[in-house]
Each structure stands twice: as C-alpha cells, then as structure tokens.
mmCIF file of C-alpha atoms in Angstrom:
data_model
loop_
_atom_site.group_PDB
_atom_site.id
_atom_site.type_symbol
_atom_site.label_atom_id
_atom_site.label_comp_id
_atom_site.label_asym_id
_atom_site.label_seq_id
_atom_site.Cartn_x
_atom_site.Cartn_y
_atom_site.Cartn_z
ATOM 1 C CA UNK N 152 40.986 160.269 111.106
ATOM 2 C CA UNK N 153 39.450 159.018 107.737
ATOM 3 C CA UNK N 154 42.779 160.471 105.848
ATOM 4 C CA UNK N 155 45.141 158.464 108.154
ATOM 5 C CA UNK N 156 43.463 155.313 107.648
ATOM 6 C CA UNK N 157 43.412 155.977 103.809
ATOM 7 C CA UNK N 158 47.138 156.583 104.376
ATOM 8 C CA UNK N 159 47.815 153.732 106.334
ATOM 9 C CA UNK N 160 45.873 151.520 103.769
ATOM 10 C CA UNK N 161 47.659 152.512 100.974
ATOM 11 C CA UNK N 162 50.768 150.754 101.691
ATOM 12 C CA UNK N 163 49.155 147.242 102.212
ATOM 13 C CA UNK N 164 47.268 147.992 98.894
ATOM 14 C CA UNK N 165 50.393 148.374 97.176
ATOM 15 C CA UNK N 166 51.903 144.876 98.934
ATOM 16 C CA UNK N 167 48.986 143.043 97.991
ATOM 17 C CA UNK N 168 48.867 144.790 93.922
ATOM 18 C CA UNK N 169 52.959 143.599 94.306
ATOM 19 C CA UNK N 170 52.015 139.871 95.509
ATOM 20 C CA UNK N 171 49.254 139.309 92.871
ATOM 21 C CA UNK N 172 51.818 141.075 89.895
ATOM 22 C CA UNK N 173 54.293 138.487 90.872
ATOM 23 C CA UNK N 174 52.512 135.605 90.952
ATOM 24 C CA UNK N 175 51.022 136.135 87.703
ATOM 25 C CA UNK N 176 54.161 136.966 86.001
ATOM 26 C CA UNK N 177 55.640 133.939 87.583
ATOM 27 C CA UNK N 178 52.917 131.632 85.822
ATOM 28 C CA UNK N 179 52.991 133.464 82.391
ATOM 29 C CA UNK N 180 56.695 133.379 82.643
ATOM 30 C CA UNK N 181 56.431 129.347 83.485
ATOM 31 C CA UNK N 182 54.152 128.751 80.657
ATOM 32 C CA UNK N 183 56.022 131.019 78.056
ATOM 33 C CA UNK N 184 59.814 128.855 79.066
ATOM 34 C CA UNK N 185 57.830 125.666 78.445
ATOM 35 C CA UNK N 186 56.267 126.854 75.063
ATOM 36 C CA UNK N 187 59.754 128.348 74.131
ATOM 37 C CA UNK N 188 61.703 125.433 75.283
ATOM 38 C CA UNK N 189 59.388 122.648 73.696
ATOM 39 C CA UNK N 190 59.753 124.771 70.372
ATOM 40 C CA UNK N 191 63.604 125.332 70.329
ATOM 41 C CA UNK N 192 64.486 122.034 71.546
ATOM 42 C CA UNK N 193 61.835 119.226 71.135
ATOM 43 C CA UNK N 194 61.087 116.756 73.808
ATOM 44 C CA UNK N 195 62.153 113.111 74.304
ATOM 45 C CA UNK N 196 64.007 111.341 71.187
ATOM 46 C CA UNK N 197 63.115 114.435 68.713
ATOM 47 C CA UNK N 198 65.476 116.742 71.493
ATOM 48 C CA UNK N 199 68.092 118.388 69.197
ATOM 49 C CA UNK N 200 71.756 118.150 69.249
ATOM 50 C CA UNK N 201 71.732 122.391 71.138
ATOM 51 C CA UNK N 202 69.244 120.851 73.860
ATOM 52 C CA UNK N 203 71.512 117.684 74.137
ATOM 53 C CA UNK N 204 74.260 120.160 74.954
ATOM 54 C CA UNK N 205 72.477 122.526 77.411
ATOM 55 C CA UNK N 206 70.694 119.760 79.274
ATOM 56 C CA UNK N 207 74.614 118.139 80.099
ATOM 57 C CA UNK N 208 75.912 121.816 80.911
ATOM 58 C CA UNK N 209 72.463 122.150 83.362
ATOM 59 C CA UNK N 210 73.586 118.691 84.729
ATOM 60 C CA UNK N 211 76.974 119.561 85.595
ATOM 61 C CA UNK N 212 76.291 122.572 86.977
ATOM 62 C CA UNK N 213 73.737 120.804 89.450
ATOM 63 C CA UNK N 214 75.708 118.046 89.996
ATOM 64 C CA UNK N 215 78.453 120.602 91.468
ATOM 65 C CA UNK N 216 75.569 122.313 93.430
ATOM 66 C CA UNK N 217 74.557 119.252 95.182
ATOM 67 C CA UNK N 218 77.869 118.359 96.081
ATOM 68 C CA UNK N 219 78.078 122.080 97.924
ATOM 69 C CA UNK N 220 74.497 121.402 99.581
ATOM 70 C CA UNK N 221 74.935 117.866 100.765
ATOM 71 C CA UNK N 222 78.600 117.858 101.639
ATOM 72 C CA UNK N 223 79.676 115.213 99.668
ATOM 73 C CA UNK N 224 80.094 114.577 95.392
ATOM 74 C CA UNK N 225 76.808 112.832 93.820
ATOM 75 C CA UNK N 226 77.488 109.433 92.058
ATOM 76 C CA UNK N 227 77.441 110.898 88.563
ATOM 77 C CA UNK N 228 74.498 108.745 87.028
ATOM 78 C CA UNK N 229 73.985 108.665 83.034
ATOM 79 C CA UNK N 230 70.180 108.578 82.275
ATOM 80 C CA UNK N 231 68.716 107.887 78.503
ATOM 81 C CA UNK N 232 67.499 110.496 76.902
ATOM 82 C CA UNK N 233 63.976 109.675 77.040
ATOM 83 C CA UNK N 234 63.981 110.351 80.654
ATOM 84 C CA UNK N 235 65.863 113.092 79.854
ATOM 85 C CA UNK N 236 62.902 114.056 78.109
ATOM 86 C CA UNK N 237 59.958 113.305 79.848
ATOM 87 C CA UNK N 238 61.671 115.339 83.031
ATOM 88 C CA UNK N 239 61.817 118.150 81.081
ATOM 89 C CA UNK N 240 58.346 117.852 80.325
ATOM 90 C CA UNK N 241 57.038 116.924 83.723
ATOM 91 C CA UNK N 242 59.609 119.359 85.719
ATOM 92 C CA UNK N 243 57.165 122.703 84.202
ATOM 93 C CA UNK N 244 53.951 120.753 84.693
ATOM 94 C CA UNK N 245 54.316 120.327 88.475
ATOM 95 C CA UNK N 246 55.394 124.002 88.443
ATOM 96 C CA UNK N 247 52.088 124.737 86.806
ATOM 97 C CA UNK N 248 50.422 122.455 89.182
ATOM 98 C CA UNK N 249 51.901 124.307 92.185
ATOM 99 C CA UNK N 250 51.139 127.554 91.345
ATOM 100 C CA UNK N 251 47.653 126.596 90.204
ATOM 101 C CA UNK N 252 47.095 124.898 93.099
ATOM 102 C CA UNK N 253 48.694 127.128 96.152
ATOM 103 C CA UNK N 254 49.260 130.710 94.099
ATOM 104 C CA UNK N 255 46.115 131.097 92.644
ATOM 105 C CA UNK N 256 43.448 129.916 95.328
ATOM 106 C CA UNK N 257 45.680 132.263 97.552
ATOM 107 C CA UNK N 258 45.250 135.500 95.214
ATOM 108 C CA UNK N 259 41.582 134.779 94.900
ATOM 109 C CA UNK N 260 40.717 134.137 98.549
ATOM 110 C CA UNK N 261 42.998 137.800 98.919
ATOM 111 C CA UNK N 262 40.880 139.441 96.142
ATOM 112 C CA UNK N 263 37.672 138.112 98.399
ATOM 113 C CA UNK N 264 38.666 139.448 101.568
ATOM 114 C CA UNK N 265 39.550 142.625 100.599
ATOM 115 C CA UNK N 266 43.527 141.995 100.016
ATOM 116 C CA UNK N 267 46.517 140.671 101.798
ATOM 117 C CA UNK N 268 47.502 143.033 105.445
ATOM 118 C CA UNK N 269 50.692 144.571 105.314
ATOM 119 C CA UNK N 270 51.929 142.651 108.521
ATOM 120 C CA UNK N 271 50.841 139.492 106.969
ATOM 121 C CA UNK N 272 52.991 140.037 103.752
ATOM 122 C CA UNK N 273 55.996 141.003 105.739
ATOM 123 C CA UNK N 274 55.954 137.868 107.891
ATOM 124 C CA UNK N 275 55.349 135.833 104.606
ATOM 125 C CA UNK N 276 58.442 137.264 103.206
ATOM 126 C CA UNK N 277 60.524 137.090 106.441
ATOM 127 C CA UNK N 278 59.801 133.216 106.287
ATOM 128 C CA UNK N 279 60.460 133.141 102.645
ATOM 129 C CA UNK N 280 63.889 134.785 103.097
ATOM 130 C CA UNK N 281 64.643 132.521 106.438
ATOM 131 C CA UNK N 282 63.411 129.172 104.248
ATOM 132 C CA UNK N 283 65.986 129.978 101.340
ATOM 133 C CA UNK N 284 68.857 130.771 103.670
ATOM 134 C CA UNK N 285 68.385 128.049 105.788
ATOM 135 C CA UNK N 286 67.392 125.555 102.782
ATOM 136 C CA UNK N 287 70.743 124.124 101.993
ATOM 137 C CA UNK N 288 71.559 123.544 106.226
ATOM 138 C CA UNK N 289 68.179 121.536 106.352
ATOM 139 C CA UNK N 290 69.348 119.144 103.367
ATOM 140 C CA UNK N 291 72.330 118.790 104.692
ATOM 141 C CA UNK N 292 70.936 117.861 107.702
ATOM 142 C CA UNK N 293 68.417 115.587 106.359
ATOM 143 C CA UNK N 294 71.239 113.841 103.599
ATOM 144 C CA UNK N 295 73.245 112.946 106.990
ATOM 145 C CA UNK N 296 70.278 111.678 109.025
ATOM 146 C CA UNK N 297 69.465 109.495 105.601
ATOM 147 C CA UNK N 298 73.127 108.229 105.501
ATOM 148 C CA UNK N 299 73.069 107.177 109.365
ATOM 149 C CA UNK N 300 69.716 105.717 109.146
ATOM 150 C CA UNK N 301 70.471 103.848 105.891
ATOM 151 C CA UNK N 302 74.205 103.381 106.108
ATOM 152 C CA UNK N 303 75.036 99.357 106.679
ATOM 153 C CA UNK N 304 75.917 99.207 110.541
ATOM 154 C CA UNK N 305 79.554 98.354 111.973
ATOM 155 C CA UNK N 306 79.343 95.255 112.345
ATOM 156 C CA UNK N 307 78.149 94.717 108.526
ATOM 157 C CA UNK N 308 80.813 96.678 107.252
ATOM 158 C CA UNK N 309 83.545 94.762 108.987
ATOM 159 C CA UNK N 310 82.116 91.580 107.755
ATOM 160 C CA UNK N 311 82.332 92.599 104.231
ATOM 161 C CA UNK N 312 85.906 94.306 104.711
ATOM 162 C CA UNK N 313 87.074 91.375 106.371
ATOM 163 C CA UNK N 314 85.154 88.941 102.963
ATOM 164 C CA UNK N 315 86.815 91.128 100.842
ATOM 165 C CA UNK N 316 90.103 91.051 102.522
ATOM 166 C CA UNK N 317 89.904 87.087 102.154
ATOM 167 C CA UNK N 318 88.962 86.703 98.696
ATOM 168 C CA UNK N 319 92.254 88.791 97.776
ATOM 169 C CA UNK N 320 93.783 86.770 100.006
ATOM 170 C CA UNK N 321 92.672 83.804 98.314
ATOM 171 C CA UNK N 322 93.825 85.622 94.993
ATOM 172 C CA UNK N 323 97.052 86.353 96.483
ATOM 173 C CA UNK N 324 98.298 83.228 97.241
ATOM 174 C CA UNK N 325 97.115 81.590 94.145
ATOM 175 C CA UNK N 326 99.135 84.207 92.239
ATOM 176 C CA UNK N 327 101.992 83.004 94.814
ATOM 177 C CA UNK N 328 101.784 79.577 94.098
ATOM 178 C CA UNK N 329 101.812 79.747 90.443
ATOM 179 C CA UNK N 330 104.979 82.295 90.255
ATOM 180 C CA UNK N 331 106.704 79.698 92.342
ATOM 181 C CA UNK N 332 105.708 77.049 89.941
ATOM 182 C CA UNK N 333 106.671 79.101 87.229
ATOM 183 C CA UNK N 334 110.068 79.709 88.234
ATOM 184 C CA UNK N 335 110.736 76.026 89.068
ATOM 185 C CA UNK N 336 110.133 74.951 85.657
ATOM 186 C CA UNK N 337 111.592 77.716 84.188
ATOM 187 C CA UNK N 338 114.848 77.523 86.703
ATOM 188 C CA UNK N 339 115.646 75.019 89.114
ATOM 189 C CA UNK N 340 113.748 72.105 86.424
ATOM 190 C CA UNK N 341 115.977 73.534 83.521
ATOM 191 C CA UNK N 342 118.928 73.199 85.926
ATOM 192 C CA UNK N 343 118.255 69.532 86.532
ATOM 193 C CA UNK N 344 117.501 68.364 83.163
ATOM 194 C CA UNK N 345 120.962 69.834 81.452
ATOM 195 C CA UNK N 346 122.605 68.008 84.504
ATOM 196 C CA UNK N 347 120.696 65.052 84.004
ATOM 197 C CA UNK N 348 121.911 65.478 79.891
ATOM 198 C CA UNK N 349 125.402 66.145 81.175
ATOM 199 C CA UNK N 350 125.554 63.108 83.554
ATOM 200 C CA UNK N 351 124.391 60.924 80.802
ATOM 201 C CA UNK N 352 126.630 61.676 77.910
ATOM 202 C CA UNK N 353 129.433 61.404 80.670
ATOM 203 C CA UNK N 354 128.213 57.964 81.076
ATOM 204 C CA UNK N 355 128.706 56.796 77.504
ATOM 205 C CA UNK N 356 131.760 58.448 77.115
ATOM 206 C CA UNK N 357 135.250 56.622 76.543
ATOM 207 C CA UNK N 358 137.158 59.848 75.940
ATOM 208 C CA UNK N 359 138.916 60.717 79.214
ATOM 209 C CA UNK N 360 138.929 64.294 78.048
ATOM 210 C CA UNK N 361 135.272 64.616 76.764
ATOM 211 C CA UNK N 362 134.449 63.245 80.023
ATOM 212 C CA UNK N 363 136.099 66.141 82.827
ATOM 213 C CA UNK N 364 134.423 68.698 79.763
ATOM 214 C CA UNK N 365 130.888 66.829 80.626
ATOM 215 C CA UNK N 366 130.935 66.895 84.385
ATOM 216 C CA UNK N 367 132.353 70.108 83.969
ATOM 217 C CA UNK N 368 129.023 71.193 82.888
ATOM 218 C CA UNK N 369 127.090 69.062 84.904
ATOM 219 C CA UNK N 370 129.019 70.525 88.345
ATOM 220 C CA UNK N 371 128.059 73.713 86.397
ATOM 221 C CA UNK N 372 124.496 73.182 85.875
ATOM 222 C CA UNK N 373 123.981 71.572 89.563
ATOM 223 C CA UNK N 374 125.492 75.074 91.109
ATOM 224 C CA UNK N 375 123.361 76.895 89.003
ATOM 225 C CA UNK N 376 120.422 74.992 90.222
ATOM 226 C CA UNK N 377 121.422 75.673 93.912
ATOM 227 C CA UNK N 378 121.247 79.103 93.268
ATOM 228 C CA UNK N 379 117.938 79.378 91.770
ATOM 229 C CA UNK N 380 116.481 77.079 94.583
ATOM 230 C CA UNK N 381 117.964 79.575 97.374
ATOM 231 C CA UNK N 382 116.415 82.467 95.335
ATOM 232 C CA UNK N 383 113.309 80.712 95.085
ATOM 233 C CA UNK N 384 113.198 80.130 99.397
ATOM 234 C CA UNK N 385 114.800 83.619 99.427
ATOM 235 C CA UNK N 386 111.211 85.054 97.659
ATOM 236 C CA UNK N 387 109.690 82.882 100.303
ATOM 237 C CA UNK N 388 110.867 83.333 102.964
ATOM 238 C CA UNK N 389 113.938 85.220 103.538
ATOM 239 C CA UNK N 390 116.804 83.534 105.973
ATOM 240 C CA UNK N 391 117.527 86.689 107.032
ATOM 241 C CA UNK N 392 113.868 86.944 109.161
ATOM 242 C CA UNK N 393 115.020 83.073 110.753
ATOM 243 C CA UNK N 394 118.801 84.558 111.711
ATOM 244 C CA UNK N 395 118.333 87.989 112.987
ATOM 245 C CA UNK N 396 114.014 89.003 112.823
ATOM 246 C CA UNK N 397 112.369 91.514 111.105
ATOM 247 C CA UNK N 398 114.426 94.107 113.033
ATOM 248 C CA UNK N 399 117.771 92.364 111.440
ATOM 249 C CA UNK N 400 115.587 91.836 108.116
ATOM 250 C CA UNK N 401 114.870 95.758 107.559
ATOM 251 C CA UNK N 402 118.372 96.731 108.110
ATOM 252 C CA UNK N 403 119.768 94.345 105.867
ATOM 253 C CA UNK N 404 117.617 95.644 103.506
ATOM 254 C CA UNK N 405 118.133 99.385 104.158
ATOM 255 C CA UNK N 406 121.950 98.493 103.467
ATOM 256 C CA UNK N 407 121.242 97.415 100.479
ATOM 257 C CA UNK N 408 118.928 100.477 99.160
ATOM 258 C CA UNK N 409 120.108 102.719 96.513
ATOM 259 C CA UNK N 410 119.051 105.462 98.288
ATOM 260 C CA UNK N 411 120.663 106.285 102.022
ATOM 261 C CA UNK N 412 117.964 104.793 104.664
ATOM 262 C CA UNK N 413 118.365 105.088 108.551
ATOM 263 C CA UNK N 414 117.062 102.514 110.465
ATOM 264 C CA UNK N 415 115.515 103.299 114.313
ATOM 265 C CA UNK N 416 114.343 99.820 116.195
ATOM 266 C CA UNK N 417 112.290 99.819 119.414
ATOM 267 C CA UNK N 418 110.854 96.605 119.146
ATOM 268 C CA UNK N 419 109.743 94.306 122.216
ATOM 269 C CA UNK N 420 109.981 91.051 120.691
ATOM 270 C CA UNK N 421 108.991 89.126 117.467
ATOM 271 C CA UNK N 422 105.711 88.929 115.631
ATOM 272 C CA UNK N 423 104.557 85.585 114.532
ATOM 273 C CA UNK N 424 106.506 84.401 111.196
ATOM 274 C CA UNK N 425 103.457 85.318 108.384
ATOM 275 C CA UNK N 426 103.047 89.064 109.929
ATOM 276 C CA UNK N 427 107.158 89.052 109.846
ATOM 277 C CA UNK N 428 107.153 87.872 106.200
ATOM 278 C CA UNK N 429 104.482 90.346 105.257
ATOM 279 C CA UNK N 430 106.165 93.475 106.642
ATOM 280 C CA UNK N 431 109.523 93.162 105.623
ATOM 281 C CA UNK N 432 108.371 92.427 102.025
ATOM 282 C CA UNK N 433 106.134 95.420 102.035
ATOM 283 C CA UNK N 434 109.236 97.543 103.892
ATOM 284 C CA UNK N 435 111.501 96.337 100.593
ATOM 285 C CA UNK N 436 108.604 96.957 98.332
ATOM 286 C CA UNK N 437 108.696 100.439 99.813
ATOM 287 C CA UNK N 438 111.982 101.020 99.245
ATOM 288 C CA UNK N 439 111.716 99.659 95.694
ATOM 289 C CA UNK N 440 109.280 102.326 95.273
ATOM 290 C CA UNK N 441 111.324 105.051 96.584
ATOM 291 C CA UNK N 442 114.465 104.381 95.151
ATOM 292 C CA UNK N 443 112.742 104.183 91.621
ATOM 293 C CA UNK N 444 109.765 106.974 91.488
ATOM 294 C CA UNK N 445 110.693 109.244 94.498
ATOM 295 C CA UNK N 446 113.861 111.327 93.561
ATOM 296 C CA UNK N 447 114.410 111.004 97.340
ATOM 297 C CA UNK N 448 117.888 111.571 98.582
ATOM 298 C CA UNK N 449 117.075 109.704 102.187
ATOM 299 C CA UNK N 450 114.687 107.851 104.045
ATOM 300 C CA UNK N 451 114.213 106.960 107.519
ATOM 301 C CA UNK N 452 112.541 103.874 108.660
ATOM 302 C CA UNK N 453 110.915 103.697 112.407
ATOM 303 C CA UNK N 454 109.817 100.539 113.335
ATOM 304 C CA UNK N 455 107.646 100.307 116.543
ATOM 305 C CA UNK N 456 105.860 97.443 118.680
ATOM 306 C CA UNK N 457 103.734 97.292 121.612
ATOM 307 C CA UNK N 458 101.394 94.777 123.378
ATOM 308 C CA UNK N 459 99.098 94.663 120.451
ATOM 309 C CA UNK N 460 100.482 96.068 117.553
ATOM 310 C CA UNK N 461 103.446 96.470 115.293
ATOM 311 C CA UNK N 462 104.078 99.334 112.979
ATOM 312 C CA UNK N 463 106.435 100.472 110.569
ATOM 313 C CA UNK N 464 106.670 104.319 109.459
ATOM 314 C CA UNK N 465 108.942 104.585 106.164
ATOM 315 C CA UNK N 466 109.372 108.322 105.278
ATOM 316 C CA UNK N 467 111.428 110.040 102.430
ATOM 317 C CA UNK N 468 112.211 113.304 101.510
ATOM 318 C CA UNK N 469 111.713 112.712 97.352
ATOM 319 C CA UNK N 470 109.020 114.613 95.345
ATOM 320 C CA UNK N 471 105.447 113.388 96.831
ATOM 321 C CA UNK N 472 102.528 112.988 95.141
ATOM 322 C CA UNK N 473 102.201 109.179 95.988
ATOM 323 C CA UNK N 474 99.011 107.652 95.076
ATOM 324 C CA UNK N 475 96.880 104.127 96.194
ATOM 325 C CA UNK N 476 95.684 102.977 93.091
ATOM 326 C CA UNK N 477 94.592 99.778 91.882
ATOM 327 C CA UNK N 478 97.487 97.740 90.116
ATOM 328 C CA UNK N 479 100.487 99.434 91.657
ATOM 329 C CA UNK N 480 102.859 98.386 93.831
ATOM 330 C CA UNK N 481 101.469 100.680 96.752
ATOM 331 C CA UNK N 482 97.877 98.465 96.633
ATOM 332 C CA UNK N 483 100.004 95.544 96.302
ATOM 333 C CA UNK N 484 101.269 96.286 99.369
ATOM 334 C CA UNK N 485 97.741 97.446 101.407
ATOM 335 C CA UNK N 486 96.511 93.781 99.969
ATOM 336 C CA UNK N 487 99.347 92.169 101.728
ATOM 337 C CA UNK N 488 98.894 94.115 104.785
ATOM 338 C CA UNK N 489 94.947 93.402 104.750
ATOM 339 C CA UNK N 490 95.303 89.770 105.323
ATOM 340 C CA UNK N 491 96.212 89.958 108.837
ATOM 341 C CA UNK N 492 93.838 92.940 109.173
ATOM 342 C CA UNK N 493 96.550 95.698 109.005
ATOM 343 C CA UNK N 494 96.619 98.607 106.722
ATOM 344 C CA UNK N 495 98.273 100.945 104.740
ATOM 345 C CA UNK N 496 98.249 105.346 105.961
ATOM 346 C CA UNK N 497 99.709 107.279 102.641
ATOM 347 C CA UNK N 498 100.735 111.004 103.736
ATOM 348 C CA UNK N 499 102.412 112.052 100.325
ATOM 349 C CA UNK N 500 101.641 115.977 99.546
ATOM 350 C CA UNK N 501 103.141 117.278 95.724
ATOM 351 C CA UNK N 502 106.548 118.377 97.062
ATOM 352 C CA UNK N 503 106.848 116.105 99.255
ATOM 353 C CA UNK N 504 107.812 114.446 102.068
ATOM 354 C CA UNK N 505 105.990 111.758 101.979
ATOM 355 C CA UNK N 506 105.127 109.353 105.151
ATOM 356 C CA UNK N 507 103.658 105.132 104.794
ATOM 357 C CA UNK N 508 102.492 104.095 107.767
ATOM 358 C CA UNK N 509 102.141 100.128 108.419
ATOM 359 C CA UNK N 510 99.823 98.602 111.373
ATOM 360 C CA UNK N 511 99.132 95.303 112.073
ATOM 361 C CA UNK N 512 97.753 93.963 115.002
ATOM 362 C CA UNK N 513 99.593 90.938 116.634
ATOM 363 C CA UNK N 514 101.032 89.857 119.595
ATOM 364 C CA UNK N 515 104.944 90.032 119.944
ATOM 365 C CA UNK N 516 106.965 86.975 121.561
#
C-alpha cells in the first residue's frame, strides 16, 4: 500500500518541480530581456536609431493584432518618444511586480504545504488554456459593450449629421452665388458694356456706312449677351424641369450623353422644385462622370417615386472602381443630395458594373 502511494505521489511531485521551474525561469527570463534590452537599446531620448526601428515594427504588428481582436482598425496614434520610453521601462516592471506579487507567494505557500496536488495543477492549466482561447471573444465583447455604452445616442448623431449637412449647405450656396456673380461680370456685363461702346460711337457718327458697321456689332454684342443670360438661368435652373419635370429633364439629358443611356420612368407625380433641381443636376453630374472616367459602353437610368420618397438608380457597365472622396465630383454630388436629407449608395466593384443610388425623401404632387 505504501509503494502505491509513493507511486501515486510521484506524479504530483513532478507537476509541482514543473510549476516552480517555470515560474522561475519566467522571472530570470523577465529580468535578463530588461537588462539586455536597456543595454542594446537605451531608454527614453538616449533609445538608438535599431530600437527606434523595432519599437515601430512591434507597433505595427500590434496595431494589426488589435484590429483582429476588437473587430475593427485602431486609430493609428503617434506618441513621442519619451513615452515611448518610459513604457518600455514600466511595461517589464509591472511584469516583475506580477510575478513577485502572485508567482512567488504562490510557490512559497506550495513549498509550505508540502507542494501543489496533481488535480489542482490540472484544473489550473485547464483554466489557463480556456482563459487564452477565450481571451480575444471577451475583448471583443467588452470593446462592443464600451462602444454602445459610450457611443453618442441617435438622436445626437442626427443632430450633428443634420449641423453638418447645413454648414455645407451654407458653403454650397455661397460657392453658388459667387460663380453666378462671376460669370455675370465676366459674360453678360462684358456683353453690355461693348453694346453700350457700340451704341455710342453709332451716336456720334455721320458716316452712313460706319454707322450699319456699329450697330452691326452692337445687335452682335446684345445676342451674345442673351445667350450668356439663358446659360446663366440654364445653370440655375433648367427650363427643361418647368416644361416637361424631372422625368422630361433626365431624358433630355440621357439624349444628349456621349455614352448610350436608357431611360425607365415610374414616377407618381412631381417633387417640389429644389429636390427637382438637385436630382437632375446630380443625374447629369453622373453622367459627366461616366462618360469621362468609366469606359462604359451603356447606362441605364431607373427613376422611382412613392408616397415618401424619390430615387434615382444610374448604373453602367464601364470599369468600376468608383470612389467617394473628398473633392470629387461624386462628394459633390452626396453634398447636394444631403441638403434635403438624401444620400448617395456607391456599388462600384474593380471590373465593374457599377450602381449610384439617389434617395431623397419628399412628397410628390
């Protein structure tokens, strides 16, 4: 009987020699990666150029793990290299801390009882293994929990959305007002003072001949002024939308695409004029777009309208790979669209098709 308990012993004798090896060659492995790391690369501002370098290949590296624990890419932060510094000295510290602190008192109190059972190492390393498996599911859970308890609420977000949408707004038609300035001085004004020149050398002239050659020009100059004043309204606010809608006003545009466009209607009634406006130029902007970038060889225009709610679906068959980004023509267009609370869906895969999707809500007459 004495033999099998000497047997049975044995085995928790080894577990226990095991846990006590590892735990000191954990702590003389801590402290001999702190000694060797403080002597290779220096601390704080005397860190060398090769630490510089490791410390932003360890940074990558964990910035790419904490995007694959928490779900989502970390803000990528830039911290001074003091900070730098002191982590790295502070990071090994704690770890000293911990294992003087839990590790040790544990091996001692082990040593003082006699050792460590065999069932109670297994279950220790059971919940080890479970805690590191499970460790990345628990942050995740916890970095969603923090974003719904922290996150600004519905309500808050709409408000600044909707602040946001009116200060480019604002922008927007202050940029309006002073292209339509600028083109009437630089047209329509130009127009009217060589007429006005025109008219009043015709007035002091005796020369029957000299005179048709004067109100030649100034007949000249006043057409030419008529024309720049219609272009001017046309920019506007086309006369197509007054004659014949948006319906009428996407069709006449289609025709006159580069590119082949089919048109397909089903469309209630009318929007108000300003949601009209909007949509048909960000339709023609559209079709700007894909008649210079796309390489399509068609597109097909659906426009839609229910109680509530207009859309327009614009798709192509050109090379994809369509992008929102600030300063083009395609956040031009979502800017436009935001003012009456609509918005811009971008389905453009490399390849292609691609598929713009316009909503607006608004009642239809």
């Amino acid at each position: 009987m004495s033999a099998l308990r000497t047997g049975l012993a044995a085995p928790e004798k080894l577990f226990t020699l095991a846990l006590k090896g590892v735990a000191l060659l954990v702590l003389l492995i801590s402290v001999g990666l702190f000694a060797a790391a403080k002597r290779l690369f220096g601390t704080g501002d005397t860190a060398r150029p090769g630490a510089l370098v490791l410390i932003q290949d360890i940074a990558r590296n964990q910035h790419a793990w904490s995007a694959r624990m928490l779900g989502k890419q970390a803000e990528d932060v830039h911290r001074p290299l003091p900070w730098a510094g002191a982590f790295g000295v502070l990071a090994p510290l704690c770890l000293l801390v911990v294992l003087t602190v839990v590790v040790m008192p544990v091996l001692f109190a082990a040593a003082s009882d006699g050792g460590v059972t065999l069932t109670e190492t297994v279950v220790l390393v059971v919940l080890l293994a479970f805690g590191w498996l499970l460790a990345h599911r628990f942050v995740r859970l916890l970095a969603l929990l923090t974003d719904w308890l922290l996150s600004p609420s519905q309500l808050a977000r709409r408000v600044a959305e909707l602040a946001e949408s009116r200060a480019e707004t604002v922008d927007a038609r202050a940029s309006e007002l002073r292209r339509i300035e600028r083109d009437l001085h630089d047209g329509v004004q130009a127009r009217l003072v060589a007429l006005r020149m025109s008219l009043g050398m015709a007035q002091d002239c005796s020369d029957p001949a000299q005179l048709q050659e004067f109100l030649a020009e100034a007949y000249e100059s006043a057409g030419q002024a008529l024309d720049d004043l219609r272009t001017l309204v046309r920019g506007i606010h086309p006369p197509v939308l007054a004659e014949r809608g948006l319906a009428g006003g996407i069709e006449a545009a289609a025709l006159s695409c580069p590119v082949p466009v089919r048109v397909y209607v089903e469309l209630a009634g009318r929007p108000e004029a300003p949601v009209e406006s909007a949509l048909y130029f960000a339709t023609t902007e559209l079709l700007v777009n894909i008649a210079k970038h796309s390489g399509a060889n068609g597109a097909v225009i659906r426009l839609t309208g229910g109680a509530d709610r207009i859309r327009v679906v614009v798709t192509d068959d050109g090379r994809g790979g369509a992008e929102l980004t600030a300063g083009a023509g395609l956040h031009g267009i979502e800017r436009r669209l935001a003012a009456f609370d609509g918005k811009l869906t971008i389905s453009s895969p490399k390849g292609g098709p691609s598929e713009f999707t316009m909503e607006v809500p608004c009642a239809l007459s």
